[in-house]
Short mmCIF file of C-alpha atoms and ligand atoms in Angstrom, two decimals:
data_model
loop_
_atom_site.label_atom_id
_atom_site.label_comp_id
_atom_site.label_asym_id
_atom_site.label_seq_id
_atom_site.Cartn_x
_atom_site.Cartn_y
_atom_site.Cartn_z
CA UNK A 194 1.95 3.33 20.43
CA UNK A 195 3.64 -0.06 20.48
CA UNK A 196 1.33 -2.24 18.43
CA UNK A 197 -1.08 -1.28 15.62
CA UNK A 198 -3.79 -3.52 14.22
CA UNK A 199 -4.15 -2.97 10.48
CA UNK A 200 -7.86 -3.48 9.76
CA UNK A 201 -7.38 -4.03 6.04
CA UNK A 202 -5.81 -6.30 3.42
CA UNK A 203 -3.94 -6.17 0.09
CA UNK A 204 -1.57 -3.43 -0.94
CA UNK A 205 -2.66 -0.83 1.63
CA UNK A 206 -2.18 -3.30 4.49
CA UNK A 207 1.37 -3.99 3.22
CA UNK A 208 1.96 -0.23 2.92
CA UNK A 209 0.83 0.48 6.49
CA UNK A 210 2.84 -2.45 7.87
CA UNK A 211 5.97 -1.02 6.21
CA UNK A 212 5.43 2.35 7.92
CA UNK A 213 4.89 0.63 11.29
CA UNK A 214 8.09 -1.36 10.89
CA UNK A 215 10.09 1.76 10.09
CA UNK A 216 8.70 3.47 13.21
CA UNK A 217 9.56 0.49 15.41
CA UNK A 218 5.86 -0.24 15.92
CA UNK A 219 4.68 -3.87 15.83
CA UNK A 220 2.03 -4.62 13.20
CA UNK A 221 -0.94 -6.94 13.73
CA UNK A 222 -2.50 -8.23 10.51
CA UNK A 223 -6.01 -9.60 10.27
CA UNK A 224 -7.00 -12.00 7.53
CA UNK A 225 -9.98 -13.91 6.24
CA UNK A 226 -9.73 -17.59 5.32
CA UNK A 227 -9.21 -16.57 1.68
CA UNK A 228 -6.25 -14.37 2.67
CA UNK A 229 -4.45 -16.90 4.85
CA UNK A 230 -1.35 -16.88 2.62
CA UNK A 231 -1.53 -13.25 1.53
CA UNK A 232 1.58 -11.05 1.56
CA UNK A 233 0.19 -8.70 4.24
CA UNK A 234 -0.14 -11.67 6.62
CA UNK A 235 3.47 -12.70 6.01
CA UNK A 236 4.69 -9.11 6.45
CA UNK A 237 3.14 -8.58 9.91
CA UNK A 238 4.61 -9.41 13.32
CA UNK A 239 1.36 -11.05 14.43
CA UNK A 240 -1.61 -12.26 12.35
CA UNK A 241 -5.14 -13.14 13.44
CA UNK A 242 -7.78 -14.96 11.42
CA UNK A 243 -11.05 -13.07 11.71
CA UNK A 244 -13.50 -15.14 9.67
CA UNK A 245 -14.55 -16.49 6.29
CA UNK A 246 -13.90 -14.73 2.97
CA UNK A 247 -17.01 -12.49 2.68
CA UNK A 248 -16.10 -8.97 3.87
CA UNK A 249 -19.18 -8.77 6.08
CA UNK A 250 -17.82 -11.81 7.96
CA UNK A 251 -14.29 -10.48 8.17
CA UNK A 252 -12.92 -7.03 7.26
CA UNK A 253 -16.26 -5.32 7.92
CA UNK A 254 -16.98 -7.22 11.15
CA UNK A 255 -16.41 -4.65 13.93
CA UNK A 256 -16.66 -7.06 16.88
CA UNK A 257 -14.16 -9.51 15.33
CA UNK A 258 -11.71 -6.71 14.57
CA UNK A 259 -11.93 -5.36 18.12
CA UNK A 260 -11.63 -8.89 19.52
CA UNK A 261 -8.44 -9.38 17.47
CA UNK A 262 -7.10 -6.07 18.84
CA UNK A 263 -7.89 -7.13 22.41
CA UNK A 264 -6.38 -10.60 21.97
CA UNK A 265 -3.13 -9.23 20.54
CA UNK A 266 -2.78 -6.27 22.91
CA UNK A 267 -2.91 -3.72 20.10
CA UNK A 268 -3.16 -0.12 21.26
CA UNK A 269 -4.28 1.42 17.98
CA UNK A 270 -6.16 0.55 14.80
CA UNK A 271 -5.37 1.77 11.27
CA UNK A 272 -8.40 1.30 8.95
CA UNK A 273 -6.64 1.94 5.62
CA UNK A 274 -9.15 2.84 2.87
CA UNK A 275 -12.49 1.26 1.92
CA UNK A 276 -14.04 -1.22 4.39
CA UNK A 277 -14.69 0.63 7.70
CA UNK A 278 -12.28 3.53 7.09
CA UNK A 279 -15.05 6.16 6.77
CA UNK A 280 -17.62 4.67 9.19
CA UNK A 281 -17.92 7.00 12.20
CA UNK A 282 -19.42 4.17 14.28
CA UNK A 283 -16.26 2.08 13.77
CA UNK A 284 -13.99 4.95 14.87
CA UNK A 285 -16.23 5.37 17.93
CA UNK A 286 -16.12 1.64 18.68
CA UNK A 287 -12.30 1.65 18.47
CA UNK A 288 -12.02 4.63 20.80
CA UNK A 289 -14.72 3.14 23.04
CA UNK A 290 -12.53 0.06 23.41
CA UNK A 291 -9.72 2.31 24.68
CA UNK A 292 -7.71 2.11 21.45
CA UNK A 293 -6.51 4.96 19.23
CA UNK A 294 -8.17 5.30 15.83
CA UNK A 295 -5.48 6.28 13.32
CA UNK A 296 -7.61 8.76 11.41
CA UNK A 297 -9.92 11.72 12.04
CA UNK A 298 -12.25 12.19 15.04
CA UNK A 299 -15.61 10.40 14.54
CA UNK A 300 -17.40 13.78 14.47
CA UNK A 301 -15.28 14.86 11.48
CA UNK A 302 -16.04 11.61 9.65
CA UNK A 303 -19.75 12.10 10.30
CA UNK A 304 -19.75 15.79 9.29
CA UNK A 305 -18.16 15.00 5.92
CA UNK A 306 -20.11 11.79 5.39
CA UNK A 307 -23.47 13.47 4.83
CA UNK A 308 -23.15 15.30 1.51
CA UNK A 309 -25.69 18.09 2.16
CA UNK A 310 -24.39 18.60 5.71
CA UNK A 311 -20.87 18.85 4.25
CA UNK A 312 -22.00 21.38 1.61
CA UNK A 313 -23.70 23.46 4.31
CA UNK A 314 -20.55 23.53 6.43
CA UNK A 315 -18.36 24.37 3.43
CA UNK A 316 -20.56 27.30 2.44
CA UNK A 317 -20.43 28.59 6.02
CA UNK A 318 -16.64 28.16 6.02
CA UNK A 319 -16.25 30.16 2.81
CA UNK A 320 -15.18 27.16 0.74
CA UNK A 321 -16.51 27.48 -2.85
CA UNK A 322 -19.40 25.09 -3.52
CA UNK A 323 -21.21 24.58 -6.83
CA UNK A 324 -24.01 27.19 -7.17
CA UNK A 325 -27.37 25.63 -6.30
CA UNK A 326 -29.44 24.65 -3.34
CA UNK A 327 -28.35 22.89 -0.22
CA UNK A 328 -31.64 21.83 1.31
CA UNK A 329 -33.85 19.32 -0.41
CA UNK A 330 -36.29 20.74 -2.96
CA UNK A 331 -39.96 20.52 -2.02
CA UNK A 332 -41.47 20.10 -5.50
CA UNK A 333 -40.87 20.61 -9.26
CA UNK A 334 -42.06 24.24 -8.99
CA UNK A 335 -39.31 25.06 -6.49
CA UNK A 336 -36.82 23.23 -8.72
CA UNK A 337 -37.87 25.37 -11.69
CA UNK A 338 -37.47 28.57 -9.69
CA UNK A 339 -33.97 27.59 -8.50
CA UNK A 340 -32.94 26.49 -11.99
CA UNK A 341 -34.04 29.86 -13.42
CA UNK A 342 -31.79 31.53 -10.83
CA UNK A 343 -28.65 29.44 -11.45
CA UNK A 344 -29.16 28.84 -15.18
CA UNK A 345 -29.30 25.67 -17.28
CA UNK A 346 -28.00 23.05 -17.64
CA UNK A 347 -28.46 21.93 -14.04
CA UNK A 348 -27.61 18.71 -12.19
CA UNK A 349 -30.32 17.09 -10.07
CA UNK A 350 -28.61 15.18 -7.22
CA UNK A 351 -29.85 12.80 -4.54
CA UNK A 352 -28.89 14.04 -1.07
CA UNK A 353 -28.27 10.43 0.06
CA UNK A 354 -26.46 9.58 -3.19
CA UNK A 355 -22.76 9.78 -3.91
CA UNK A 356 -20.14 8.38 -6.23
CA UNK A 357 -22.20 9.45 -9.21
CA UNK A 358 -25.32 7.49 -8.20
CA UNK A 359 -28.64 9.39 -8.28
CA UNK A 360 -27.46 12.25 -10.51
CA UNK A 361 -28.90 13.53 -13.75
CA UNK A 362 -28.14 16.45 -16.09
CA UNK A 363 -31.17 18.55 -17.15
CA UNK A 364 -30.77 20.81 -20.19
CA UNK A 365 -33.90 23.00 -19.95
CA UNK A 366 -37.07 23.86 -18.03
CA UNK A 367 -39.29 21.58 -20.10
CA UNK A 368 -37.37 18.51 -18.95
CA UNK A 369 -36.95 19.55 -15.31
CA UNK A 370 -40.30 18.51 -13.71
CA UNK A 371 -40.09 14.99 -15.19
CA UNK A 372 -36.44 14.66 -14.24
CA UNK A 373 -37.18 15.89 -10.74
CA UNK A 374 -39.94 13.32 -10.19
CA UNK A 375 -37.79 10.51 -11.63
CA UNK A 376 -34.85 11.47 -9.42
CA UNK A 377 -37.04 11.50 -6.29
CA UNK A 378 -38.47 8.03 -6.93
CA UNK A 379 -35.03 6.63 -7.85
CA UNK A 380 -33.48 8.09 -4.70
CA UNK A 381 -36.33 6.71 -2.59
CA UNK A 382 -35.82 3.17 -3.91
CA UNK A 383 -32.00 3.29 -4.06
CA UNK A 384 -31.20 5.12 -0.82
CA UNK A 385 -34.49 5.08 1.12
CA UNK A 386 -34.41 8.87 1.02
CA UNK A 387 -36.05 10.82 -1.80
CA UNK A 388 -34.43 14.17 -0.97
CA UNK A 389 -32.94 15.78 -4.08
CA UNK A 390 -31.23 19.11 -4.61
CA UNK A 391 -30.02 21.14 -7.56
CA UNK A 392 -26.62 22.37 -8.73
CA UNK A 393 -25.32 24.32 -11.72
CA UNK A 394 -23.98 21.69 -14.14
CA UNK A 395 -20.23 22.15 -14.53
CA UNK A 396 -19.27 21.35 -18.13
CA UNK A 397 -16.17 19.24 -18.81
CA UNK A 398 -14.74 19.47 -15.31
CA UNK A 399 -11.53 17.91 -14.05
CA UNK A 400 -11.45 15.99 -10.80
CA UNK A 401 -8.63 17.60 -8.79
CA UNK A 402 -8.18 16.73 -5.13
CA UNK A 403 -5.99 18.30 -2.44
CA UNK A 404 -4.11 16.35 0.23
CA UNK A 405 -4.37 17.79 3.75
CA UNK A 406 -2.72 16.68 6.98
CA UNK A 407 -3.75 17.94 10.42
CA UNK A 408 -2.19 17.17 13.80
CA UNK A 409 -3.78 17.28 17.25
CA UNK A 410 -2.16 20.64 18.04
CA UNK A 411 -4.14 22.76 15.57
CA UNK A 412 -1.70 22.63 12.65
CA UNK A 413 -3.27 21.93 9.26
CA UNK A 414 -1.24 21.88 6.01
CA UNK A 415 -2.00 21.01 2.41
CA UNK A 416 0.44 18.91 0.41
CA UNK A 417 -0.50 19.80 -3.14
CA UNK A 418 -3.11 18.49 -5.53
CA UNK A 419 -3.69 15.27 -7.45
CA UNK A 420 -5.25 15.11 -10.94
CA UNK A 421 -7.71 12.19 -10.93
CA UNK A 422 -9.77 12.74 -14.08
CA UNK A 423 -8.73 9.45 -15.72
CA UNK A 424 -11.48 7.36 -14.22
CA UNK A 425 -14.15 4.96 -15.41
CA UNK A 426 -17.55 4.77 -13.70
CA UNK A 427 -16.14 6.75 -10.74
CA UNK A 428 -13.23 4.32 -10.32
CA UNK A 429 -9.94 6.13 -10.72
CA UNK A 430 -7.43 4.43 -13.05
CA UNK A 431 -4.54 6.90 -13.40
CA UNK A 432 -3.58 9.77 -11.10
CA UNK A 433 -0.80 12.33 -11.40
CA UNK A 434 0.71 15.28 -9.58
CA UNK A 435 1.15 18.14 -10.29
CA UNK A 436 -2.05 18.50 -12.33
CA UNK A 437 -1.14 19.61 -15.88
CA UNK A 438 -3.42 22.65 -15.49
CA UNK A 439 -2.74 23.82 -11.92
CA UNK A 440 -0.22 26.67 -11.62
CA UNK A 441 1.29 27.89 -8.32
CA UNK A 442 -1.41 30.53 -7.81
CA UNK A 443 -4.31 28.10 -8.33
CA UNK A 444 -2.48 25.52 -6.14
CA UNK A 445 -2.26 28.02 -3.31
CA UNK A 446 -5.96 28.94 -3.61
CA UNK A 447 -7.15 25.32 -3.77
CA UNK A 448 -4.81 24.40 -0.93
CA UNK A 449 -6.12 27.19 1.24
CA UNK A 450 -9.73 26.16 0.54
CA UNK A 451 -8.89 22.56 1.45
CA UNK A 452 -7.22 23.62 4.70
CA UNK A 453 -10.28 25.73 5.49
CA UNK A 454 -12.55 22.74 4.83
CA UNK A 455 -10.49 20.53 7.16
CA UNK A 456 -10.43 23.15 9.92
CA UNK A 457 -14.20 23.64 9.71
CA UNK A 458 -14.81 20.05 10.88
CA UNK A 459 -11.97 19.84 13.40
CA UNK A 460 -10.02 17.47 11.19
CA UNK A 461 -7.08 15.36 12.33
CA UNK A 462 -4.78 12.97 10.38
CA UNK A 463 -4.52 12.67 6.59
CA UNK A 464 -7.53 13.58 4.44
CA UNK A 465 -8.38 14.64 0.90
CA UNK A 466 -10.67 17.44 -0.30
CA UNK A 467 -12.11 16.76 -3.76
CA UNK A 468 -12.91 19.61 -6.16
CA UNK A 469 -14.47 20.01 -9.58
CA UNK A 470 -12.11 22.22 -11.59
CA UNK A 471 -13.90 23.98 -14.46
CA UNK A 472 -12.11 24.89 -17.74
CA UNK A 473 -12.14 28.57 -16.72
CA UNK A 474 -10.13 27.81 -13.59
CA UNK A 475 -12.98 28.11 -11.09
CA UNK A 476 -13.16 25.25 -8.61
CA UNK A 477 -15.91 23.88 -6.40
CA UNK A 478 -15.96 21.60 -3.35
CA UNK A 479 -17.25 18.10 -4.20
CA UNK A 480 -16.63 16.12 -1.01
CA UNK A 481 -13.97 15.28 1.54
CA UNK A 482 -12.51 11.78 1.91
CA UNK A 483 -11.69 11.23 5.57
CA UNK A 484 -9.07 8.51 5.00
CA UNK A 485 -5.70 7.80 3.40
CA UNK A 486 -6.31 7.35 -0.32
CA UNK A 487 -5.18 4.77 -2.83
CA UNK A 488 -3.27 7.41 -4.77
CA UNK A 489 -1.33 8.89 -1.85
CA UNK A 490 2.10 7.65 -3.14
CA UNK A 491 2.31 10.22 -5.97
CA UNK A 492 2.11 12.99 -3.37
CA UNK A 493 4.81 11.25 -1.31
CA UNK A 494 7.20 11.09 -4.28
CA UNK A 495 6.75 14.71 -5.42
CA UNK A 496 6.64 16.35 -1.97
CA UNK A 497 9.09 14.03 -0.20
CA UNK A 498 6.72 13.04 2.62
CA UNK A 499 5.54 9.76 4.15
CA UNK A 500 1.82 10.24 4.77
CA UNK A 501 1.24 6.99 6.66
CA UNK A 502 4.18 7.78 8.95
CA UNK A 503 2.57 11.18 9.59
CA UNK A 504 -0.70 9.44 10.49
CA UNK A 505 1.09 7.22 13.01
CA UNK A 506 2.94 10.19 14.57
CA UNK A 507 -0.25 12.29 14.78
CA UNK A 508 -2.15 9.42 16.45
CA UNK A 509 0.70 9.28 18.96
CA UNK A 510 0.16 12.97 19.79
CA UNK A 511 3.31 14.13 17.99
CA UNK A 512 3.37 17.42 16.04
CA UNK A 513 3.10 17.42 12.25
CA UNK A 514 6.38 16.49 10.56
CA UNK A 515 5.51 18.40 7.37
CA UNK A 516 6.59 22.01 6.77
CA UNK A 517 4.22 24.66 5.45
CA UNK A 518 4.35 25.73 1.81
CA UNK A 519 6.07 22.64 0.41
CA UNK A 520 6.53 22.99 -3.35
CA UNK A 521 6.26 20.10 -5.82
CA UNK A 522 9.51 18.70 -7.24
CA UNK A 523 9.25 16.75 -10.49
CA UNK A 524 6.20 14.81 -11.55
CA UNK A 525 4.62 11.49 -10.45
CA UNK A 526 2.09 9.22 -12.11
CA UNK A 527 0.22 6.22 -10.69
CA UNK A 528 -1.39 3.42 -12.72
CA UNK A 529 -3.80 1.22 -10.80
CA UNK A 530 -3.19 -2.38 -11.83
CA UNK A 531 -6.53 -4.12 -11.36
CA UNK A 532 -7.87 -7.61 -12.04
CA UNK A 533 -10.14 -6.37 -14.80
CA UNK A 534 -10.03 -7.14 -18.50
CA UNK A 535 -9.87 -3.87 -20.49
CA UNK A 536 -10.27 -5.82 -23.72
CA UNK A 537 -13.39 -7.36 -22.25
CA UNK A 538 -15.26 -4.30 -21.00
CA UNK A 539 -13.23 -4.11 -17.77
CA UNK A 540 -15.08 -7.18 -16.49
CA UNK A 541 -13.64 -8.50 -13.22
CA UNK A 542 -11.00 -11.18 -13.86
CA UNK A 543 -10.13 -14.09 -11.57
CA UNK A 544 -7.31 -16.61 -11.62
CA UNK A 545 -3.98 -17.65 -10.12
CA UNK A 546 -0.95 -15.44 -10.66
CA UNK A 547 1.44 -18.02 -12.07
CA UNK A 548 4.26 -15.50 -12.44
CA UNK A 549 4.76 -11.95 -11.18
CA UNK A 550 7.67 -9.72 -12.16
CA UNK A 551 7.52 -6.13 -10.91
CA UNK A 552 9.58 -3.26 -12.34
CA UNK A 553 12.14 -1.30 -10.34
CA UNK A 554 15.04 1.03 -11.06
CA UNK A 555 15.34 4.78 -10.60
CA UNK A 556 12.03 6.52 -9.80
CA UNK A 557 9.87 3.37 -9.90
CA UNK A 558 7.69 2.21 -6.97
CA UNK A 559 5.41 -0.79 -6.81
CA UNK A 560 2.90 -0.87 -3.92
CA UNK A 561 1.49 -4.37 -4.31
CA UNK A 562 -0.52 -6.90 -2.35
CA UNK A 563 0.13 -9.93 -4.55
CA UNK A 564 2.89 -12.45 -5.30
CA UNK A 565 3.48 -15.41 -7.62
CA UNK A 566 0.91 -17.99 -6.58
CA UNK A 567 -1.73 -15.55 -5.31
CA UNK A 568 -5.29 -16.59 -6.07
CA UNK A 569 -7.41 -13.65 -7.22
CA UNK A 570 -11.15 -14.07 -6.59
CA UNK A 571 -14.23 -11.87 -6.56
CA UNK A 572 -14.52 -11.40 -2.78
CA UNK A 573 -12.62 -8.12 -2.68
CA UNK A 574 -11.77 -4.98 -4.64
CA UNK A 575 -9.93 -5.85 -7.88
CA UNK A 576 -6.88 -3.65 -7.10
CA UNK A 577 -3.77 -5.85 -7.31
CA UNK A 578 -1.18 -3.13 -6.90
CA UNK A 579 -0.15 0.35 -7.94
CA UNK A 580 2.68 1.20 -10.31
CA UNK A 581 4.00 4.65 -9.43
CA UNK A 582 6.83 6.51 -11.15
CA UNK A 583 8.61 9.80 -10.53
CA UNK A 584 10.35 11.87 -13.22
CA UNK A 585 12.04 15.29 -13.32
CA UNK A 586 9.27 16.41 -15.68
CA UNK A 587 5.89 15.11 -16.86
CA UNK A 588 7.43 13.92 -20.15
CA UNK A 589 10.17 12.03 -18.29
CA UNK A 590 7.58 10.52 -15.93
CA UNK A 591 5.48 9.35 -18.89
CA UNK A 592 8.56 7.81 -20.53
CA UNK A 593 9.44 6.06 -17.29
CA UNK A 594 5.87 4.78 -16.84
CA UNK A 595 6.00 3.36 -20.37
CA UNK A 596 9.23 1.52 -19.53
CA UNK A 597 7.88 0.28 -16.21
CA UNK A 598 4.64 -0.96 -17.81
CA UNK A 599 6.74 -2.86 -20.38
CA UNK A 600 8.69 -4.43 -17.52
CA UNK A 601 5.68 -5.39 -15.39
CA UNK A 602 4.64 -8.98 -15.99
CA UNK A 603 1.56 -10.57 -14.43
CA UNK A 604 0.89 -14.03 -15.86
CA UNK A 605 -2.35 -15.84 -15.08
CA UNK A 606 -5.16 -13.33 -15.57
CA UNK A 607 -5.94 -10.21 -17.62
CA UNK A 608 -5.25 -6.87 -15.90
CA UNK A 609 -5.68 -3.16 -16.61
CA UNK A 610 -2.00 -3.01 -17.64
CA UNK A 611 -3.05 -3.24 -21.31
CA UNK A 612 -5.19 -0.11 -20.90
CA UNK A 613 -2.44 1.90 -19.17
CA UNK A 614 0.14 0.90 -21.79
CA UNK A 615 -2.00 2.49 -24.48
CA UNK A 616 -2.84 5.61 -22.48
CA UNK A 617 0.84 6.54 -22.01
CA UNK A 618 1.19 6.50 -25.80
CA UNK A 619 -1.95 8.53 -26.38
CA UNK A 620 -1.35 12.09 -27.64
CA UNK A 621 -4.40 13.43 -25.77
CA UNK A 622 -3.13 12.08 -22.46
CA UNK A 623 0.40 13.24 -23.29
CA UNK A 624 -0.93 16.75 -23.95
CA UNK A 625 -2.47 16.86 -20.46
CA UNK A 626 -5.61 18.36 -22.00
CA UNK A 627 -8.14 15.88 -20.66
CA UNK A 628 -11.14 15.94 -18.29
CA UNK A 629 -13.44 13.46 -16.54
CA UNK A 630 -14.73 12.31 -19.92
CA UNK A 631 -11.29 11.07 -21.05
CA UNK A 632 -11.81 7.33 -20.54
CA UNK A 633 -15.25 7.25 -22.19
CA UNK A 634 -14.33 9.57 -25.08
CA UNK A 635 -10.68 8.62 -25.69
CA UNK A 636 -9.35 5.90 -23.40
CA UNK A 637 -11.64 3.06 -24.36
CA UNK A 638 -11.09 3.68 -28.08
CA UNK A 639 -7.38 3.03 -27.61
CA UNK A 640 -8.28 -0.58 -26.92
CA UNK A 641 -10.03 -1.05 -30.27
CA UNK A 642 -6.94 -2.40 -31.99
CA UNK A 643 -7.78 -2.48 -35.77
CA UNK A 644 -8.63 -6.04 -36.89
CA UNK A 645 -5.88 -6.12 -39.56
CA UNK A 646 -3.23 -5.54 -36.90
CA UNK A 647 -4.71 -8.29 -34.77
CA UNK A 648 -4.63 -10.73 -37.72
CA UNK A 649 -1.03 -9.80 -38.48
CA UNK A 650 -0.02 -10.35 -34.88
CA UNK A 651 -1.74 -13.71 -34.76
CA UNK A 652 0.02 -14.73 -38.00
CA UNK A 653 3.41 -13.63 -36.67
CA UNK A 654 2.83 -15.54 -33.45
CA UNK A 655 1.69 -18.66 -35.33
CA UNK A 656 4.76 -18.59 -37.55
CA UNK A 657 7.12 -17.92 -34.68
CA UNK A 658 5.55 -20.74 -32.70
CA UNK A 659 5.84 -23.14 -35.68
CA UNK A 660 9.47 -22.15 -36.11
CA UNK A 661 10.14 -22.61 -32.44
CA UNK A 662 8.68 -26.09 -32.50
CA UNK A 663 10.51 -27.11 -35.69
CA UNK A 664 13.72 -25.60 -34.33
CA UNK A 665 13.35 -27.61 -31.17
CA UNK A 666 12.98 -30.67 -33.40
CA UNK A 667 15.91 -29.98 -35.69
CA UNK A 668 18.02 -27.04 -34.67
CA UNK A 669 20.97 -28.24 -36.81
CA UNK A 670 18.86 -27.83 -39.98
CA UNK A 671 18.12 -24.12 -39.45
CA UNK A 672 21.32 -22.36 -38.29
CA UNK A 673 19.92 -18.97 -39.43
CA UNK A 674 17.40 -19.24 -36.63
CA UNK A 675 19.99 -19.96 -34.01
CA UNK A 676 22.06 -16.95 -35.13
CA UNK A 677 25.19 -15.66 -33.41
CA UNK A 678 23.25 -13.83 -30.67
CA UNK A 679 23.97 -10.47 -32.29
CA UNK A 680 20.64 -9.21 -33.72
CA UNK A 681 17.23 -9.82 -32.13
CA UNK A 682 15.62 -13.07 -31.12
CA UNK A 683 14.86 -16.30 -32.98
CA UNK A 684 11.20 -15.26 -32.87
CA UNK A 685 12.06 -12.12 -34.81
CA UNK A 686 14.28 -13.97 -37.24
CA UNK A 687 11.51 -16.48 -37.86
CA UNK A 688 9.03 -13.69 -38.51
CA UNK A 689 11.54 -11.86 -40.70
CA UNK A 690 12.25 -15.02 -42.66
CA UNK A 691 8.57 -14.92 -43.56
CA UNK A 692 8.65 -11.21 -44.33
CA UNK A 693 6.29 -10.31 -41.51
CA UNK A 694 8.42 -7.54 -39.94
C1 LIG B 8 -21.03 17.10 -10.79
C2 LIG B 8 -20.58 17.11 -12.14
C3 LIG B 8 -20.86 18.24 -12.92
N1 LIG B 8 -21.54 19.29 -12.38
N2 LIG B 8 -21.70 18.16 -10.29
C4 LIG B 8 -19.76 12.55 -9.82
C5 LIG B 8 -19.46 11.93 -8.51
C6 LIG B 8 -20.02 12.83 -7.51
N3 LIG B 8 -19.19 12.89 -6.35
C7 LIG B 8 -20.11 14.18 -8.15
N4 LIG B 8 -19.94 13.96 -9.57
C8 LIG B 8 -20.14 14.96 -10.44
N5 LIG B 8 -20.79 16.05 -9.98
C9 LIG B 8 -21.97 19.22 -11.09
N6 LIG B 8 -22.66 20.28 -10.58
C10 LIG B 8 -19.89 15.99 -12.63
C11 LIG B 8 -19.70 14.91 -11.79
C12 LIG B 8 -19.02 13.76 -12.36
C13 LIG B 8 -17.74 13.43 -11.96
C14 LIG B 8 -17.08 14.16 -10.98
C15 LIG B 8 -15.77 13.80 -10.64
C16 LIG B 8 -15.14 12.73 -11.25
C17 LIG B 8 -15.80 11.99 -12.19
C18 LIG B 8 -17.11 12.32 -12.56
C19 LIG B 8 -17.78 11.56 -13.53
C20 LIG B 8 -19.06 11.91 -13.88
C21 LIG B 8 -19.69 13.01 -13.29
#
């Protein structure tokens, strides 16, 4: 492979371009009008405009992407994540155009894309799935019979659903017929397919996923797990590895199940098998993501691998560059820095980044797709970048993340940084004893700063500002504010002078 077209934007496009550069492969960037001056365009060897801002006119437009590949003489396409990364028809179109698709075979994408088909294959492959049905239920009577068998509470799920849509918990038999009928009509209108099935409801699960990598010569390895339970409305916010509750024995069993899942669909390239991990240590297959994931860097730091480099090598027919049985070293945490306002209900934020300062130093990695001057709009996913840290232990990693979050500065719009800064100080998070309910039950409350504190802060700021202005006017009249540079800042002195600290 000499030239790879990166069919993506933002931080993942920059990440893939870096791997290409290190492998001596030329990178072709594609960009929409809105992304003309984006960092991924500047980082590539060649860049092609593919259309106006809307994704459907640009990053999701198969013909324009293939046309860009043809025009630039690319011999492979890397889809990144999101956009067309898990569309089998795109992988087929790329291969049909004589290019290599840097990802799994289309058949593997398709097999894992249909949730009930995936469950069926997993059960046949001996991968643990949540007890329940696989085929759609005919009527409420059948639902009642199945629920009696597996026991309440149960989860009614839409076969065509996913990402939490079209699911409902049912506590007892009295509520089941009504819930069943509601789920069918909802699924019909939302997905055009009213098929629903039943599962045992898993109480207080954790979302733990396993990284797998498979080459074209039949080798499949797992590269540990990632704890992804800190998420809001099925959007992950913080990920870490190792999981605080996975010990070497459970890691081996989950890893083996994930490898089995990948083998059962003839997988190739990097992929992730998602599990529900119950408090009693039992785990169940949820779904498989047939792409490189946002959170892949924490695995890279703890296992010492480069997953995008592996994808490039595998697409080039080279054998896997990862040994079997790698063990985790240290601990890594990722905070997703998004253009959302945590103090305003995580509403999407827009604006110009008037100043960006990213942290660095030992064990700190910033995978970003922004720079000072970037305009952040609503056309694309709100992810601005990922702050990832590595520490010798979980405690050291948390301390380092706190320091890195204090160092990160994004001026111009609100971001999720404020949320992450509170989570790293939260005793529940620090204990590691959290599940998928963490954000709703604990995380969001961290943002409710008591009003008194807010008033005090505003007062301190007002005073400090007044002092600053008066000092500017007559610095000679207030030498105590200028100080000898020994203790703290003029702001602090001003606040102290008024007994606020
Ligand atoms: C479940 C579950 C509990 N029991 N299935 C949500 C997304 C979809 N892929 C599957 N999901 C769930 N399925 C049973 N039988 C709880 C969830 C769930 C969830 C799973 C992982 C991460 C976050 C979640 C948030 C809410 C519900």
